[in-house]
């Protein structure tokens, strides 16, 4: 084969490859646009019901108002706050950050408990928190949450229960000087953390009064804190010790939710109460109850009629092999 013929063939292949790359790019843009259009067209709330509160999507079985949710457990209130914005609340007081239909989870804000020494009155001021989800459709997620304690002389306990058995978990946070503290992960100096039991529906937080109770700790920071919170991405800062920034604050917390207290096999035998009503939906056992997901190749809300819509699904391999 002469050099010019070989060069011509390479040039022809390069042109075909370039055309293929352009065509594929355009095709992928069309597919991405189509997927976005499907997502935009899919309803997430019951017909006639608001689907968001101040930009936070509220998908069914959750709903704003009793007539828009599956049950009282899933009722969301959309209330005005002091700065004239609206915030979605679960249980009346827990601000909702987001809700996942796919995972059966919700992220909410949960208050920080505190133990602060008042050097003037020589008294310790407590702010303890208690939460009870027992008997509801919710439980505290044991994989994404940790019990955390922050302070230089703080011992705190959390009482966890599934409504029947009770477990106490303790965590002590100590430090001899501020110089020993560094910003970063919760390593044990100024901050400690521990796991929580699976299936927890009740939590109560308390402090050991023998700690953080004198002027000896005043130079290190007068407050100790304890909280159940989502630990993903949490960073410890020395200002948590030197300031009162955490006092009265709220931290993100992940709760699991499920439908009812029966398995999929049992629920599917009672069609009048079974809630995976969309075509192309599947039932998944989850905790004491079940969840609904769209089947592979579909997306949307399986709790709504025709809530799961199909996506374009094919392989590009044959196209690539025949054009390169």
mmCIF file of C-alpha atoms in Angstrom:
data_model
loop_
_atom_site.group_PDB
_atom_site.id
_atom_site.type_symbol
_atom_site.label_atom_id
_atom_site.label_comp_id
_atom_site.label_asym_id
_atom_site.label_seq_id
_atom_site.Cartn_x
_atom_site.Cartn_y
_atom_site.Cartn_z
ATOM 1 C CA UNK A 1 0.000 0.000 0.000
ATOM 2 C CA UNK A 2 1.494 3.379 -1.004
ATOM 3 C CA UNK A 3 1.859 6.170 1.478
ATOM 4 C CA UNK A 4 -0.782 8.450 -0.087
ATOM 5 C CA UNK A 5 -3.445 5.707 -0.040
ATOM 6 C CA UNK A 6 -2.684 4.914 3.591
ATOM 7 C CA UNK A 7 -2.862 8.597 4.509
ATOM 8 C CA UNK A 8 -6.193 8.904 2.682
ATOM 9 C CA UNK A 9 -7.644 5.942 4.588
ATOM 10 C CA UNK A 10 -6.498 7.347 7.945
ATOM 11 C CA UNK A 11 -7.991 10.707 7.014
ATOM 12 C CA UNK A 12 -11.303 9.040 6.114
ATOM 13 C CA UNK A 13 -11.385 7.178 9.428
ATOM 14 C CA UNK A 14 -10.621 10.397 11.304
ATOM 15 C CA UNK A 15 -13.509 12.175 9.585
ATOM 16 C CA UNK A 16 -15.921 9.326 10.438
ATOM 17 C CA UNK A 17 -14.707 9.343 14.033
ATOM 18 C CA UNK A 18 -15.196 13.102 14.285
ATOM 19 C CA UNK A 19 -18.722 12.831 12.861
ATOM 20 C CA UNK A 20 -19.479 10.014 15.323
ATOM 21 C CA UNK A 21 -18.241 12.023 18.300
ATOM 22 C CA UNK A 22 -20.377 14.999 17.253
ATOM 23 C CA UNK A 23 -23.421 12.760 16.720
ATOM 24 C CA UNK A 24 -22.942 11.071 20.072
ATOM 25 C CA UNK A 25 -22.595 14.418 21.823
ATOM 26 C CA UNK A 26 -25.843 15.628 20.277
ATOM 27 C CA UNK A 27 -27.577 12.357 21.144
ATOM 28 C CA UNK A 28 -26.465 12.523 24.766
ATOM 29 C CA UNK A 29 -27.699 16.114 25.000
ATOM 30 C CA UNK A 30 -31.092 15.007 23.677
ATOM 31 C CA UNK A 31 -31.240 12.117 26.161
ATOM 32 C CA UNK A 32 -30.282 14.383 29.060
ATOM 33 C CA UNK A 33 -32.922 16.895 27.993
ATOM 34 C CA UNK A 34 -35.538 14.160 27.647
ATOM 35 C CA UNK A 35 -34.725 12.800 31.099
ATOM 36 C CA UNK A 36 -34.998 16.295 32.583
ATOM 37 C CA UNK A 37 -38.308 16.848 30.772
ATOM 38 C CA UNK A 38 -39.682 13.587 32.195
ATOM 39 C CA UNK A 39 -38.590 14.614 35.682
ATOM 40 C CA UNK A 40 -40.231 18.017 35.275
ATOM 41 C CA UNK A 41 -43.476 16.458 34.043
ATOM 42 C CA UNK A 42 -43.733 13.956 36.878
ATOM 43 C CA UNK A 43 -45.895 15.030 39.780
ATOM 44 C CA UNK A 44 -44.581 14.313 43.260
ATOM 45 C CA UNK A 45 -47.630 15.373 45.285
ATOM 46 C CA UNK A 46 -51.285 14.369 45.183
ATOM 47 C CA UNK A 47 -53.241 16.218 42.479
ATOM 48 C CA UNK A 48 -54.310 19.634 43.727
ATOM 49 C CA UNK A 49 -51.782 19.641 46.565
ATOM 50 C CA UNK A 50 -48.688 21.868 46.873
ATOM 51 C CA UNK A 51 -45.495 19.995 46.030
ATOM 52 C CA UNK A 52 -43.004 22.186 47.899
ATOM 53 C CA UNK A 53 -42.539 24.602 50.775
ATOM 54 C CA UNK A 54 -40.005 27.390 50.302
ATOM 55 C CA UNK A 55 -38.141 25.373 47.681
ATOM 56 C CA UNK A 56 -38.121 22.094 49.635
ATOM 57 C CA UNK A 57 -39.938 19.365 47.623
ATOM 58 C CA UNK A 58 -42.663 17.573 49.603
ATOM 59 C CA UNK A 59 -43.378 14.245 47.843
ATOM 60 C CA UNK A 60 -46.351 12.026 48.674
ATOM 61 C CA UNK A 61 -46.867 10.080 51.009
ATOM 62 C CA UNK A 62 -45.812 13.318 52.744
ATOM 63 C CA UNK A 63 -48.083 16.270 52.153
ATOM 64 C CA UNK A 64 -48.794 19.798 53.320
ATOM 65 C CA UNK A 65 -52.024 19.509 55.308
ATOM 66 C CA UNK A 66 -53.919 16.408 56.390
ATOM 67 C CA UNK A 67 -55.806 15.983 53.100
ATOM 68 C CA UNK A 68 -52.557 15.872 51.106
ATOM 69 C CA UNK A 69 -50.648 13.166 53.011
ATOM 70 C CA UNK A 70 -51.053 9.426 53.497
ATOM 71 C CA UNK A 71 -51.542 9.620 57.260
ATOM 72 C CA UNK A 72 -51.034 11.965 60.184
ATOM 73 C CA UNK A 73 -47.424 10.742 60.509
ATOM 74 C CA UNK A 74 -46.581 12.217 57.112
ATOM 75 C CA UNK A 75 -48.338 15.554 57.560
ATOM 76 C CA UNK A 76 -46.125 18.565 56.878
ATOM 77 C CA UNK A 77 -46.852 22.127 57.956
ATOM 78 C CA UNK A 78 -45.525 25.044 55.914
ATOM 79 C CA UNK A 79 -45.203 27.834 58.445
ATOM 80 C CA UNK A 80 -43.978 31.404 58.222
ATOM 81 C CA UNK A 81 -40.837 32.149 60.220
ATOM 82 C CA UNK A 82 -39.738 35.396 61.844
ATOM 83 C CA UNK A 83 -38.101 36.670 58.639
ATOM 84 C CA UNK A 84 -41.284 36.143 56.585
ATOM 85 C CA UNK A 85 -39.996 33.030 54.825
ATOM 86 C CA UNK A 86 -41.707 29.655 55.006
ATOM 87 C CA UNK A 87 -40.227 26.463 56.452
ATOM 88 C CA UNK A 88 -41.614 22.904 56.184
ATOM 89 C CA UNK A 89 -42.016 21.178 59.543
ATOM 90 C CA UNK A 90 -42.523 17.547 60.491
ATOM 91 C CA UNK A 91 -44.047 16.692 63.883
ATOM 92 C CA UNK A 92 -44.870 20.393 64.168
ATOM 93 C CA UNK A 93 -41.365 21.479 65.236
ATOM 94 C CA UNK A 94 -38.727 19.604 63.187
ATOM 95 C CA UNK A 95 -37.627 21.645 60.166
ATOM 96 C CA UNK A 96 -37.333 19.455 57.055
ATOM 97 C CA UNK A 97 -34.156 19.771 54.981
ATOM 98 C CA UNK A 98 -35.063 17.157 52.349
ATOM 99 C CA UNK A 99 -37.046 13.960 51.801
ATOM 100 C CA UNK A 100 -35.885 10.932 49.788
ATOM 101 C CA UNK A 101 -38.535 8.686 48.250
ATOM 102 C CA UNK A 102 -35.877 6.299 46.922
ATOM 103 C CA UNK A 103 -34.089 5.763 50.250
ATOM 104 C CA UNK A 104 -37.054 6.148 52.575
ATOM 105 C CA UNK A 105 -35.256 8.840 54.551
ATOM 106 C CA UNK A 106 -35.708 12.442 55.611
ATOM 107 C CA UNK A 107 -33.199 14.967 56.927
ATOM 108 C CA UNK A 108 -34.445 17.236 59.669
ATOM 109 C CA UNK A 109 -32.925 19.742 62.091
ATOM 110 C CA UNK A 110 -32.537 18.561 65.686
ATOM 111 C CA UNK A 111 -31.573 20.806 68.636
ATOM 112 C CA UNK A 112 -28.211 20.650 70.396
ATOM 113 C CA UNK A 113 -28.257 19.899 74.133
ATOM 114 C CA UNK A 114 -25.964 22.043 76.278
ATOM 115 C CA UNK A 115 -24.413 22.233 79.741
ATOM 116 C CA UNK A 116 -23.006 25.714 80.469
ATOM 117 C CA UNK A 117 -21.308 26.885 83.653
ATOM 118 C CA UNK A 118 -22.256 30.357 84.863
ATOM 119 C CA UNK A 119 -19.271 31.818 86.715
ATOM 120 C CA UNK A 120 -21.407 34.594 88.210
ATOM 121 C CA UNK A 121 -24.068 32.413 89.801
ATOM 122 C CA UNK A 122 -21.727 29.415 90.185
ATOM 123 C CA UNK A 123 -24.513 27.326 88.684
ATOM 124 C CA UNK A 124 -24.660 24.989 85.708
ATOM 125 C CA UNK A 125 -27.371 25.789 83.170
ATOM 126 C CA UNK A 126 -28.784 22.810 81.288
ATOM 127 C CA UNK A 127 -30.689 22.501 78.041
ATOM 128 C CA UNK A 128 -31.587 18.837 77.540
ATOM 129 C CA UNK A 129 -33.499 17.385 74.601
ATOM 130 C CA UNK A 130 -35.768 14.392 74.271
ATOM 131 C CA UNK A 131 -37.335 12.934 71.133
ATOM 132 C CA UNK A 132 -39.836 10.131 70.721
ATOM 133 C CA UNK A 133 -40.693 8.485 67.405
ATOM 134 C CA UNK A 134 -42.056 5.284 68.950
ATOM 135 C CA UNK A 135 -45.396 4.223 67.514
ATOM 136 C CA UNK A 136 -44.883 6.323 64.385
ATOM 137 C CA UNK A 137 -43.617 5.552 60.873
ATOM 138 C CA UNK A 138 -40.126 6.829 61.738
ATOM 139 C CA UNK A 139 -36.904 5.765 63.437
ATOM 140 C CA UNK A 140 -33.428 7.256 63.813
ATOM 141 C CA UNK A 141 -30.980 6.074 61.140
ATOM 142 C CA UNK A 142 -28.148 4.121 62.781
ATOM 143 C CA UNK A 143 -25.733 4.282 59.808
ATOM 144 C CA UNK A 144 -25.723 8.010 59.094
ATOM 145 C CA UNK A 145 -26.093 9.407 62.609
ATOM 146 C CA UNK A 146 -23.720 9.473 65.564
ATOM 147 C CA UNK A 147 -24.054 10.559 69.170
ATOM 148 C CA UNK A 148 -21.524 13.383 69.555
ATOM 149 C CA UNK A 149 -20.200 15.223 72.592
ATOM 150 C CA UNK A 150 -18.169 18.442 72.398
ATOM 151 C CA UNK A 151 -16.354 20.134 75.266
ATOM 152 C CA UNK A 152 -13.179 20.130 77.344
ATOM 153 C CA UNK A 153 -14.744 18.690 80.483
ATOM 154 C CA UNK A 154 -17.956 17.037 79.382
ATOM 155 C CA UNK A 155 -19.471 13.613 79.968
ATOM 156 C CA UNK A 156 -22.871 13.087 78.351
ATOM 157 C CA UNK A 157 -25.207 10.146 78.009
ATOM 158 C CA UNK A 158 -27.890 9.215 75.522
ATOM 159 C CA UNK A 159 -30.729 6.899 76.423
ATOM 160 C CA UNK A 160 -31.754 4.992 73.288
ATOM 161 C CA UNK A 161 -34.823 2.790 72.998
ATOM 162 C CA UNK A 162 -36.815 0.963 70.354
ATOM 163 C CA UNK A 163 -39.873 1.336 72.583
ATOM 164 C CA UNK A 164 -39.187 -1.888 74.460
ATOM 165 C CA UNK A 165 -35.501 -2.240 75.353
ATOM 166 C CA UNK A 166 -33.377 0.628 76.657
ATOM 167 C CA UNK A 167 -29.660 1.206 76.086
ATOM 168 C CA UNK A 168 -27.410 3.863 77.589
ATOM 169 C CA UNK A 169 -24.501 5.190 75.555
ATOM 170 C CA UNK A 170 -21.930 7.549 77.050
ATOM 171 C CA UNK A 171 -19.163 9.687 75.614
ATOM 172 C CA UNK A 172 -16.533 11.759 77.461
ATOM 173 C CA UNK A 173 -14.818 14.716 75.816
ATOM 174 C CA UNK A 174 -11.705 16.038 77.561
ATOM 175 C CA UNK A 175 -8.763 18.306 76.776
ATOM 176 C CA UNK A 176 -6.016 19.744 78.964
ATOM 177 C CA UNK A 177 -5.488 22.937 76.973
ATOM 178 C CA UNK A 178 -6.758 24.747 73.916
ATOM 179 C CA UNK A 179 -3.344 24.298 72.309
ATOM 180 C CA UNK A 180 -3.994 20.560 72.171
ATOM 181 C CA UNK A 181 -7.061 21.072 69.970
ATOM 182 C CA UNK A 182 -6.998 21.115 66.180
ATOM 183 C CA UNK A 183 -9.681 21.697 63.588
ATOM 184 C CA UNK A 184 -10.718 18.557 61.746
ATOM 185 C CA UNK A 185 -12.514 15.324 62.441
ATOM 186 C CA UNK A 186 -14.000 14.331 65.791
ATOM 187 C CA UNK A 187 -10.899 12.625 67.210
ATOM 188 C CA UNK A 188 -11.498 12.505 70.958
ATOM 189 C CA UNK A 189 -9.758 15.740 71.941
ATOM 190 C CA UNK A 190 -12.550 18.227 72.525
ATOM 191 C CA UNK A 191 -14.956 15.981 70.630
ATOM 192 C CA UNK A 192 -16.015 12.347 70.854
ATOM 193 C CA UNK A 193 -18.595 10.268 69.032
ATOM 194 C CA UNK A 194 -20.196 6.846 69.217
ATOM 195 C CA UNK A 195 -22.671 4.756 67.233
ATOM 196 C CA UNK A 196 -26.349 4.376 68.072
ATOM 197 C CA UNK A 197 -28.394 1.153 68.219
ATOM 198 C CA UNK A 198 -30.419 0.032 65.212
ATOM 199 C CA UNK A 199 -34.154 0.639 65.355
ATOM 200 C CA UNK A 200 -33.942 3.517 67.833
ATOM 201 C CA UNK A 201 -37.220 5.403 68.175
ATOM 202 C CA UNK A 202 -36.661 7.180 71.500
ATOM 203 C CA UNK A 203 -33.689 9.288 72.597
ATOM 204 C CA UNK A 204 -33.020 11.272 75.740
ATOM 205 C CA UNK A 205 -29.799 13.220 76.370
ATOM 206 C CA UNK A 206 -28.335 14.118 79.765
ATOM 207 C CA UNK A 207 -25.031 15.275 81.278
ATOM 208 C CA UNK A 208 -22.984 14.049 84.219
ATOM 209 C CA UNK A 209 -23.179 16.929 86.753
ATOM 210 C CA UNK A 210 -19.704 16.124 88.109
ATOM 211 C CA UNK A 211 -18.186 17.605 84.948
ATOM 212 C CA UNK A 212 -18.019 21.201 83.699
ATOM 213 C CA UNK A 213 -19.170 22.534 87.046
ATOM 214 C CA UNK A 214 -16.504 24.922 88.345
ATOM 215 C CA UNK A 215 -14.335 27.915 87.486
ATOM 216 C CA UNK A 216 -11.495 25.511 86.681
ATOM 217 C CA UNK A 217 -12.873 24.970 83.182
ATOM 218 C CA UNK A 218 -13.791 28.588 82.491
ATOM 219 C CA UNK A 219 -10.592 29.339 80.583
ATOM 220 C CA UNK A 220 -11.237 26.437 78.222
ATOM 221 C CA UNK A 221 -14.848 27.254 77.474
ATOM 222 C CA UNK A 222 -17.841 27.330 79.717
ATOM 223 C CA UNK A 223 -20.116 25.005 77.715
ATOM 224 C CA UNK A 224 -20.295 21.348 76.828
ATOM 225 C CA UNK A 225 -22.610 20.013 74.136
ATOM 226 C CA UNK A 226 -24.261 16.730 73.193
ATOM 227 C CA UNK A 227 -26.272 15.891 70.121
ATOM 228 C CA UNK A 228 -27.548 13.154 67.859
ATOM 229 C CA UNK A 229 -26.607 14.268 64.368
ATOM 230 C CA UNK A 230 -25.663 13.239 60.852
ATOM 231 C CA UNK A 231 -21.910 12.666 60.891
ATOM 232 C CA UNK A 232 -21.266 12.830 57.132
ATOM 233 C CA UNK A 233 -18.929 15.722 56.494
ATOM 234 C CA UNK A 234 -18.896 16.901 60.122
ATOM 235 C CA UNK A 235 -15.879 19.044 60.988
ATOM 236 C CA UNK A 236 -14.796 19.949 64.500
ATOM 237 C CA UNK A 237 -13.667 23.542 65.064
ATOM 238 C CA UNK A 238 -11.916 24.899 68.150
ATOM 239 C CA UNK A 239 -14.419 27.776 68.182
ATOM 240 C CA UNK A 240 -16.998 25.224 69.351
ATOM 241 C CA UNK A 241 -15.011 25.230 72.608
ATOM 242 C CA UNK A 242 -14.036 28.899 72.875
ATOM 243 C CA UNK A 243 -17.431 30.380 71.975
ATOM 244 C CA UNK A 244 -21.099 29.684 72.667
ATOM 245 C CA UNK A 245 -21.833 29.289 68.955
ATOM 246 C CA UNK A 246 -23.422 25.842 69.362
ATOM 247 C CA UNK A 247 -25.736 26.868 72.178
ATOM 248 C CA UNK A 248 -29.333 26.851 70.963
ATOM 249 C CA UNK A 249 -28.322 25.639 67.509
ATOM 250 C CA UNK A 250 -29.740 22.744 65.490
ATOM 251 C CA UNK A 251 -27.891 20.087 63.509
ATOM 252 C CA UNK A 252 -28.996 17.849 60.620
ATOM 253 C CA UNK A 253 -30.328 14.435 61.593
ATOM 254 C CA UNK A 254 -31.393 11.531 59.349
ATOM 255 C CA UNK A 255 -34.580 9.622 60.114
ATOM 256 C CA UNK A 256 -35.864 6.518 58.331
ATOM 257 C CA UNK A 257 -39.496 6.136 57.383
ATOM 258 C CA UNK A 258 -41.581 3.211 56.182
ATOM 259 C CA UNK A 259 -45.172 2.375 55.363
ATOM 260 C CA UNK A 260 -47.092 0.457 58.021
ATOM 261 C CA UNK A 261 -45.738 -2.438 60.047
ATOM 262 C CA UNK A 262 -46.146 -5.362 57.665
ATOM 263 C CA UNK A 263 -43.923 -6.953 55.046
ATOM 264 C CA UNK A 264 -44.450 -6.596 51.307
ATOM 265 C CA UNK A 265 -45.966 -10.096 51.062
ATOM 266 C CA UNK A 266 -48.610 -9.262 53.647
ATOM 267 C CA UNK A 267 -49.256 -5.734 52.357
ATOM 268 C CA UNK A 268 -49.734 -6.877 48.747
ATOM 269 C CA UNK A 269 -52.545 -9.182 49.839
ATOM 270 C CA UNK A 270 -54.559 -6.188 51.034
ATOM 271 C CA UNK A 271 -54.965 -4.117 47.879
ATOM 272 C CA UNK A 272 -57.191 -1.538 49.571
ATOM 273 C CA UNK A 273 -54.357 -0.341 51.826
ATOM 274 C CA UNK A 274 -51.343 -1.225 49.643
ATOM 275 C CA UNK A 275 -49.701 2.041 48.581
ATOM 276 C CA UNK A 276 -47.326 1.029 45.748
ATOM 277 C CA UNK A 277 -50.083 1.928 43.308
ATOM 278 C CA UNK A 278 -48.120 3.063 40.255
ATOM 279 C CA UNK A 279 -47.566 0.683 37.370
ATOM 280 C CA UNK A 280 -43.908 -0.316 37.065
ATOM 281 C CA UNK A 281 -43.337 -0.041 40.813
ATOM 282 C CA UNK A 282 -41.849 -2.536 43.260
ATOM 283 C CA UNK A 283 -42.209 -3.148 46.984
ATOM 284 C CA UNK A 284 -39.181 -3.333 49.303
ATOM 285 C CA UNK A 285 -39.207 -4.529 52.906
ATOM 286 C CA UNK A 286 -37.836 -1.805 55.173
ATOM 287 C CA UNK A 287 -37.646 -1.930 58.964
ATOM 288 C CA UNK A 288 -41.039 -2.841 60.400
ATOM 289 C CA UNK A 289 -42.855 -1.972 57.165
ATOM 290 C CA UNK A 290 -42.149 -1.443 53.492
ATOM 291 C CA UNK A 291 -41.190 1.137 50.866
ATOM 292 C CA UNK A 292 -42.105 1.602 47.213
ATOM 293 C CA UNK A 293 -39.617 2.229 44.406
ATOM 294 C CA UNK A 294 -39.992 2.586 40.658
ATOM 295 C CA UNK A 295 -38.856 -0.434 38.639
ATOM 296 C CA UNK A 296 -35.510 -0.355 36.819
ATOM 297 C CA UNK A 297 -35.709 1.967 33.828
ATOM 298 C CA UNK A 298 -38.428 4.094 35.423
ATOM 299 C CA UNK A 299 -38.393 7.133 37.675
ATOM 300 C CA UNK A 300 -40.898 9.201 39.591
ATOM 301 C CA UNK A 301 -43.151 8.672 42.589
ATOM 302 C CA UNK A 302 -44.377 5.066 42.980
ATOM 303 C CA UNK A 303 -46.942 6.158 45.580
ATOM 304 C CA UNK A 304 -48.937 8.018 42.904
ATOM 305 C CA UNK A 305 -51.062 6.628 40.106
ATOM 306 C CA UNK A 306 -48.879 6.478 36.969
ATOM 307 C CA UNK A 307 -46.130 8.056 39.053
ATOM 308 C CA UNK A 308 -43.349 5.911 37.541
ATOM 309 C CA UNK A 309 -42.497 6.915 33.983
ATOM 310 C CA UNK A 310 -40.083 5.165 31.620
ATOM 311 C CA UNK A 311 -36.651 6.389 30.641
ATOM 312 C CA UNK A 312 -34.900 5.837 27.294
ATOM 313 C CA UNK A 313 -32.634 2.893 27.970
ATOM 314 C CA UNK A 314 -30.344 1.342 25.382
ATOM 315 C CA UNK A 315 -26.713 0.439 24.789
ATOM 316 C CA UNK A 316 -24.421 2.624 22.674
ATOM 317 C CA UNK A 317 -21.900 -0.210 22.159
ATOM 318 C CA UNK A 318 -23.239 -1.517 18.794
ATOM 319 C CA UNK A 319 -23.439 2.043 17.479
ATOM 320 C CA UNK A 320 -19.868 2.743 18.519
ATOM 321 C CA UNK A 321 -18.536 -0.510 17.052
ATOM 322 C CA UNK A 322 -20.185 0.067 13.685
ATOM 323 C CA UNK A 323 -19.060 3.665 13.291
ATOM 324 C CA UNK A 324 -15.484 3.701 14.576
#
